[in-house]
Amino acid sequence: MHVSSHSHRCLRSSRCLDAPFRCYTKFSKLHLRTGATTVPVKAPFRIRNALIATSVALGVGLGYFYITDTRASIHKWLAVPLIRVIWPDAEDAHAAGIHGLETLYRWGLHPRERGDPDVSGDLQVDVFGYTLDNPLGISSGLDKNAVIPSQLFELGPAVVEIGGVTPLPQVGNTRPRIFRLKSQQGLVNRCGMNSEGAAAVATRLRRRVLKYGYLTGYDVEAVLNGDAGVPPGSLIKGKLLAIQVAKQETTPKDDIEAIKEDYISGTKAVSRYADIITINVSCPNAGYRHLQQVEPLTNILTGVVAAARQTKRKVKPAVMVKVSPDEDNEEQITNICTALCASNADGIVVGNTTVKWRPTASALGTRLSKKENAAMLERGGYSGPQMFERTLELVLRYRRILDQVAYQHTAGKRNGSEIEPQKVIFCTGGITNGKQALKMLHAGCSVAQIYTAMVYGGAGHITRMKQEMREELRKLQKTDV
């Protein structure tokens, strides 16, 4: 059958329309066959598509660098409020935050300090023979079971304290046991030392050392003995890992020897992976207060110091004791300092949550919501900005009394000009900004630790505090000039 040339062109056109991908590109021109004519179309399409792809890639890249930078305001003004909305219960929100950081770290999407802001050395402090990058730390309670120590170091502190760790797993007090006071940036908690136990914590930390050794070419023993050139706990130069050890809740409160064995057992389990062992004798929710008297505290610390000195590695962990802000008269402070020096422990962490000094609703001077009023009536220890002045006063007093007691304790033991190293003080309680941290350092502490401020300030809070410290130091330098 005869088909006209016109019909033939129509059929070709139809096939082209039905299968547009048969159209072809040649010499930078796209030819679309329509009807009886071929229309050349210049190919800015390729350029446009390339520009779109580049813009998308650039946007994703910039977005990645922004949201993973601790300086990004999104961590305080979006992430923190969003977590509170999604998880109204404070402990659920806490667990979600830990799981989130753990997951983000696995994919390289975690927040971290960029640009190495500590490289200038302007905030360095010397602690236990190490030079720390800065004098800020994260208190125990944020990571009770050593799930995210590496992630917390990425946020900028020089000291991360994990725990409290008990010898055996225990569930702590009944939930709910953490209560927010958002208008006051405060918390009431009565967790009661919930812990997965020393064995679980030690396993996680050993796995962390194994991974570090694999990446750097060292075996576990070499890393723990310092051959890798980093502290064996933190695994990061200029930073230290503290592990807080606590007693078992089922141990009779009046059996000091059994309580001492709890602390010794916990210390032996985790000391290989710690730069500092902190003994908690001040938890207000677990009946610890009587342990801060001079005789039981000396007994406990002597046992723990001996256990720490037997740690199987070259550099032994330092031993500190965490004391309550509620033990605040002159005799109580002197007794604690006496026990510290008599046991040859290395330092004190001044501060914990308070029962005695927790503010009343009327003293806060603001109108609390119904939920916050209820939280203020809950049993437990309080933490928040209102504790700052109290902590500052305690640091001043502990520095004065501790130096006096230490001098008296070493009198007659010194050889010629030999000088005993000054006992170290860390502090925690109410510190929310860089200016306050500097005040604590000037009062006599070496490291200012935060916890509640991180809960409300988000992942970038340490970075902001360090920037505030630098700005304040510049102001002081100008004033001096």
mmCIF file with all atom_site columns, C-alpha atoms in Angstrom, residues 6 37-38 44 83 242 351 402 424 445 449:
data_model
loop_
_atom_site.group_PDB
_atom_site.id
_atom_site.type_symbol
_atom_site.label_atom_id
_atom_site.label_alt_id
_atom_site.label_comp_id
_atom_site.label_asym_id
_atom_site.label_entity_id
_atom_site.label_seq_id
_atom_site.pdbx_PDB_ins_code
_atom_site.Cartn_x
_atom_site.Cartn_y
_atom_site.Cartn_z
_atom_site.occupancy
_atom_site.B_iso_or_equiv
_atom_site.pdbx_formal_charge
_atom_site.auth_seq_id
_atom_site.auth_comp_id
_atom_site.auth_asym_id
_atom_site.auth_atom_id
_atom_site.pdbx_PDB_model_num
ATOM 1  C CA . HIS A 1 6   ? 3.311  13.646 4.248   1.00 0.00 ? 6   HIS A CA 1
ATOM 2  C CA . THR A 1 37  ? 9.929  20.396 10.895  1.00 0.00 ? 37  THR A CA 1
ATOM 3  C CA . THR A 1 38  ? 12.845 19.940 13.256  1.00 0.00 ? 38  THR A CA 1
ATOM 4  C CA . PRO A 1 44  ? 20.617 25.692 28.764  1.00 0.00 ? 44  PRO A CA 1
ATOM 5  C CA . ILE A 1 83  ? 12.372 17.821 72.873  1.00 0.00 ? 83  ILE A CA 1
ATOM 6  C CA . ALA A 1 242 ? 35.923 11.213 85.516  1.00 0.00 ? 242 ALA A CA 1
ATOM 7  C CA . GLY A 1 351 ? 28.408 20.873 95.300  1.00 0.00 ? 351 GLY A CA 1
ATOM 8  C CA . LEU A 1 402 ? 41.451 22.789 102.752 1.00 0.00 ? 402 LEU A CA 1
ATOM 9  C CA . VAL A 1 424 ? 42.275 20.219 93.705  1.00 0.00 ? 424 VAL A CA 1
ATOM 10 C CA . CYS A 1 445 ? 38.496 25.882 92.008  1.00 0.00 ? 445 CYS A CA 1
ATOM 11 C CA . GLN A 1 449 ? 31.101 21.775 86.065  1.00 0.00 ? 449 GLN A CA 1
#
